[in-house]
Structures are given as C-alpha cells and as structure tokens.
PDB file of C-alpha atoms in Angstrom:
ATOM      1  CA  MET T  24     -11.028  -6.042   8.810  1.00 63.00           C
ATOM      2  CA  ASP T  25      -7.786  -5.482  10.662  1.00 73.00           C
ATOM      3  CA  SER T  26      -5.261  -7.506   8.719  1.00 76.00           C
ATOM      4  CA  LEU T  27      -4.449  -9.480   5.597  1.00 71.00           C
ATOM      5  CA  ALA T  28      -2.159 -12.513   5.775  1.00 75.00           C
ATOM      6  CA  SER T  29      -0.768 -13.953   2.561  1.00 80.00           C
ATOM      7  CA  TYR T  30       2.329 -15.959   1.726  1.00 69.00           C
ATOM      8  CA  GLY T  31       2.050 -15.730  -2.028  1.00 65.00           C
ATOM      9  CA  SER T  32       1.398 -18.314  -4.696  1.00 61.00           C
ATOM     10  CA  PHE T  33       4.687 -20.201  -4.539  1.00 61.00           C
ATOM     11  CA  ALA T  34       5.634 -20.484  -0.874  1.00 66.00           C
ATOM     12  CA  GLU T  35       5.151 -23.928   0.637  1.00 74.00           C
ATOM     13  CA  LEU T  36       5.051 -23.445   4.389  1.00 77.00           C
ATOM     14  CA  GLU T  37       6.019 -26.204   6.769  1.00 83.00           C
ATOM     15  CA  PRO T  38       3.020 -27.446   8.798  1.00 85.00           C
ATOM     16  CA  GLU T  39       4.526 -25.997  12.005  1.00 88.00           C
ATOM     17  CA  HIS T  40       4.896 -22.561  10.401  1.00 84.00           C
ATOM     18  CA  MET T  41       1.334 -22.664   9.068  1.00 87.00           C
ATOM     19  CA  GLU T  42       0.065 -23.631  12.520  1.00 90.00           C
ATOM     20  CA  GLU T  43       1.965 -20.777  14.211  1.00 91.00           C
ATOM     21  CA  VAL T  44       0.577 -18.230  11.747  1.00 89.00           C
ATOM     22  CA  ALA T  45      -2.952 -19.606  12.066  1.00 92.00           C
ATOM     23  CA  TRP T  46      -3.046 -19.610  15.848  1.00 90.00           C
ATOM     24  CA  GLY T  47      -1.345 -16.211  15.970  1.00 92.00           C
ATOM     25  CA  LEU T  48      -4.183 -14.810  13.872  1.00 92.00           C
ATOM     26  CA  ARG T  49      -6.739 -16.565  16.087  1.00 92.00           C
ATOM     27  CA  ARG T  50      -5.200 -15.326  19.326  1.00 92.00           C
ATOM     28  CA  SER T  51      -4.850 -11.764  18.045  1.00 91.00           C
ATOM     29  CA  ASN T  52      -8.610 -11.343  18.438  1.00 89.00           C
ATOM     30  CA  ALA T  53      -8.483  -9.113  15.340  1.00 93.00           C
ATOM     31  CA  TYR T  54     -10.563  -9.433  12.208  1.00 95.00           C
ATOM     32  CA  PHE T  55      -8.514 -10.993   9.438  1.00 95.00           C
ATOM     33  CA  LEU T  56      -8.489 -12.298   5.891  1.00 95.00           C
ATOM     34  CA  THR T  57      -5.911 -14.969   5.171  1.00 93.00           C
ATOM     35  CA  VAL T  58      -5.033 -16.346   1.784  1.00 93.00           C
ATOM     36  CA  VAL T  59      -4.109 -20.023   1.886  1.00 92.00           C
ATOM     37  CA  GLY T  60      -3.704 -21.798  -1.442  1.00 89.00           C
ATOM     38  CA  GLU T  61      -5.681 -24.971  -2.061  1.00 88.00           C
ATOM     39  CA  SER T  62      -2.517 -27.084  -1.783  1.00 85.00           C
ATOM     40  CA  GLN T  63      -1.763 -25.597   1.660  1.00 87.00           C
ATOM     41  CA  GLN T  64      -5.209 -25.745   3.283  1.00 89.00           C
ATOM     42  CA  ALA T  65      -4.657 -29.244   4.697  1.00 89.00           C
ATOM     43  CA  LYS T  66      -1.844 -27.740   6.803  1.00 90.00           C
ATOM     44  CA  LEU T  67      -4.247 -25.450   8.671  1.00 92.00           C
ATOM     45  CA  PRO T  68      -4.914 -26.614  12.230  1.00 92.00           C
ATOM     46  CA  GLN T  69      -7.939 -28.827  12.679  1.00 91.00           C
ATOM     47  CA  ASN T  70     -11.097 -26.749  13.292  1.00 92.00           C
ATOM     48  CA  PHE T  71      -9.271 -23.478  12.513  1.00 93.00           C
ATOM     49  CA  LYS T  72     -11.891 -22.255  10.052  1.00 93.00           C
ATOM     50  CA  GLU T  73     -14.730 -23.132  12.420  1.00 94.00           C
ATOM     51  CA  GLU T  74     -13.041 -21.496  15.412  1.00 91.00           C
ATOM     52  CA  THR T  75     -12.347 -18.256  13.547  1.00 93.00           C
ATOM     53  CA  VAL T  76     -15.561 -17.916  11.539  1.00 93.00           C
ATOM     54  CA  GLU T  77     -16.729 -14.827  13.464  1.00 94.00           C
ATOM     55  CA  LYS T  78     -13.552 -12.800  12.933  1.00 94.00           C
ATOM     56  CA  GLY T  79     -11.652 -14.559  10.180  1.00 95.00           C
ATOM     57  CA  LEU T  80     -12.022 -15.551   6.575  1.00 95.00           C
ATOM     58  CA  VAL T  81      -9.818 -18.112   4.833  1.00 94.00           C
ATOM     59  CA  VAL T  82      -9.764 -17.924   1.030  1.00 94.00           C
ATOM     60  CA  SER T  83      -7.616 -19.569  -1.629  1.00 92.00           C
ATOM     61  CA  TRP T  84      -7.176 -16.322  -3.613  1.00 94.00           C
ATOM     62  CA  CYS T  85      -8.050 -12.635  -3.381  1.00 95.00           C
ATOM     63  CA  PRO T  86      -7.408  -9.498  -5.448  1.00 96.00           C
ATOM     64  CA  GLN T  87      -4.520  -8.511  -3.182  1.00 96.00           C
ATOM     65  CA  LEU T  88      -4.027  -4.947  -4.426  1.00 96.00           C
ATOM     66  CA  GLU T  89      -7.733  -4.170  -4.000  1.00 97.00           C
ATOM     67  CA  VAL T  90      -7.765  -5.666  -0.508  1.00 97.00           C
ATOM     68  CA  LEU T  91      -4.620  -3.782   0.534  1.00 97.00           C
ATOM     69  CA  ALA T  92      -6.163  -0.549  -0.761  1.00 98.00           C
ATOM     70  CA  HIS T  93      -9.217  -0.960   1.478  1.00 97.00           C
ATOM     71  CA  ARG T  94      -9.282   1.375   4.486  1.00 95.00           C
ATOM     72  CA  ALA T  95     -10.081  -1.520   6.836  1.00 95.00           C
ATOM     73  CA  ILE T  96      -6.638  -3.095   6.372  1.00 96.00           C
ATOM     74  CA  GLY T  97      -4.299  -2.055   9.156  1.00 96.00           C
ATOM     75  CA  CYS T  98      -1.517  -4.609   8.701  1.00 96.00           C
ATOM     76  CA  PHE T  99      -0.220  -7.042   6.092  1.00 96.00           C
ATOM     77  CA  LEU T 100       1.471 -10.295   7.145  1.00 94.00           C
ATOM     78  CA  THR T 101       3.555 -11.314   4.133  1.00 95.00           C
ATOM     79  CA  ASN T 102       6.546 -13.372   3.093  1.00 92.00           C
ATOM     80  CA  GLY T 103       8.016 -10.194   1.624  1.00 95.00           C
ATOM     81  CA  GLY T 104       7.970 -11.102  -2.045  1.00 94.00           C
ATOM     82  CA  TRP T 105       8.782  -8.070  -4.169  1.00 96.00           C
ATOM     83  CA  ASN T 106       5.302  -7.593  -5.677  1.00 95.00           C
ATOM     84  CA  SER T 107       3.567  -7.812  -2.300  1.00 96.00           C
ATOM     85  CA  THR T 108       6.138  -5.530  -0.696  1.00 97.00           C
ATOM     86  CA  LEU T 109       5.805  -2.945  -3.454  1.00 98.00           C
ATOM     87  CA  GLU T 110       1.987  -3.028  -3.302  1.00 98.00           C
ATOM     88  CA  ALA T 111       1.885  -2.537   0.468  1.00 98.00           C
ATOM     89  CA  LEU T 112       4.626   0.100   0.370  1.00 98.00           C
ATOM     90  CA  SER T 113       2.877   2.099  -2.349  1.00 98.00           C
ATOM     91  CA  LEU T 114      -0.364   2.055  -0.342  1.00 98.00           C
ATOM     92  CA  GLY T 115       1.263   2.824   3.013  1.00 98.00           C
ATOM     93  CA  VAL T 116       0.112  -0.438   4.621  1.00 98.00           C
ATOM     94  CA  PRO T 117       2.316  -1.514   7.551  1.00 98.00           C
ATOM     95  CA  MET T 118       3.819  -4.992   7.163  1.00 98.00           C
ATOM     96  CA  VAL T 119       5.025  -7.879   9.257  1.00 97.00           C
ATOM     97  CA  VAL T 120       7.435  -9.728   6.984  1.00 96.00           C
ATOM     98  CA  ALA T 121       8.294 -13.379   7.595  1.00 92.00           C
ATOM     99  CA  PRO T 122      10.680 -14.183   4.738  1.00 92.00           C
ATOM    100  CA  VAL T 123      10.793 -17.688   3.308  1.00 87.00           C
ATOM    101  CA  TRP T 124      13.287 -17.613   0.403  1.00 86.00           C
ATOM    102  CA  THR T 125      15.223 -15.723  -2.344  1.00 90.00           C
ATOM    103  CA  ASP T 126      14.816 -11.925  -2.196  1.00 94.00           C
ATOM    104  CA  GLN T 127      12.513 -11.921   0.818  1.00 96.00           C
ATOM    105  CA  PRO T 128      15.112 -11.520   3.621  1.00 97.00           C
ATOM    106  CA  THR T 129      16.530  -8.472   1.823  1.00 98.00           C
ATOM    107  CA  ASN T 130      13.060  -7.033   1.289  1.00 98.00           C
ATOM    108  CA  ALA T 131      12.259  -7.621   4.975  1.00 98.00           C
ATOM    109  CA  LYS T 132      15.391  -5.711   5.977  1.00 98.00           C
ATOM    110  CA  PHE T 133      14.366  -2.775   3.800  1.00 98.00           C
ATOM    111  CA  VAL T 134      10.794  -2.814   5.175  1.00 98.00           C
ATOM    112  CA  GLU T 135      12.073  -2.560   8.744  1.00 98.00           C
ATOM    113  CA  ASP T 136      15.444  -0.812   8.626  1.00 98.00           C
ATOM    114  CA  VAL T 137      15.236   1.472   5.588  1.00 98.00           C
ATOM    115  CA  TRP T 138      11.599   2.347   4.894  1.00 98.00           C
ATOM    116  CA  GLY T 139      10.414   1.951   8.507  1.00 98.00           C
ATOM    117  CA  ILE T 140       6.982   0.664   7.488  1.00 98.00           C
ATOM    118  CA  GLY T 141       7.033  -2.687   9.259  1.00 98.00           C
ATOM    119  CA  LEU T 142       8.753  -5.403  11.211  1.00 98.00           C
ATOM    120  CA  ARG T 143      10.745  -8.465  10.289  1.00 97.00           C
ATOM    121  CA  ALA T 144       9.487 -11.645  11.962  1.00 91.00           C
TER     122      ALA T 144
END
C-alpha cells in the first residue's frame, strides 16, 4: 500500500472533485486504499473500481488510525479535518491536504508551512 485517501464522514464532494481524486489515484500507478462513504460512491467515475482492482481498494469505512499506523502507508490524502490531521501528524505520515470547509484551510496551512509534513492542494 502506498497511500490512503479519505475525506472524512461529513464532507460531500462535488462530482467533479470526486472524479479528479479518483483518476488522480488511478493515474498515480500507486497502490491505494480510498474511503468513500456509501452516499458518495455513486459519484465515483464509471468503472473506477473495476479499472483499479489490481492496485486499489475502495471501502466505505476503515479503522483510520490503524491504517495510518501501518508501515505500508507513505502518504495520506485528506481534507485536513483536525482528527485526521492529528492522527497523521502523530504517526509521521506525510499528507496532501485538500481542504473543504471550516478549520481545514487553517490545518492545511499548518501541515505545509509550520509542521512541514505535507502539501496543500
């Protein structure tokens, strides 16, 4: 596994955003686990799961802290919610933060400019 992508339980991504994330994961040619809630799965591109079955896994939930603690995780694509940010930070997992709302832009700034453990998308 190379990366974990999760936008949390509350974020409702626009279909275009979901498509960009999905095809970015596909084109990365990296192994990935992405968490897409049941209510969001219809926004995945058609045939995405089938086209990524060899390197990707799409689930509706995962024990995020346990996954982030696994040595196979090299990067965490997140919306930058405080809990996710704190978990990745405490485990030293680099992040790509694509903020959606509330505290996330501030958290993304800290991830990139203060703590130096990731990038803001």
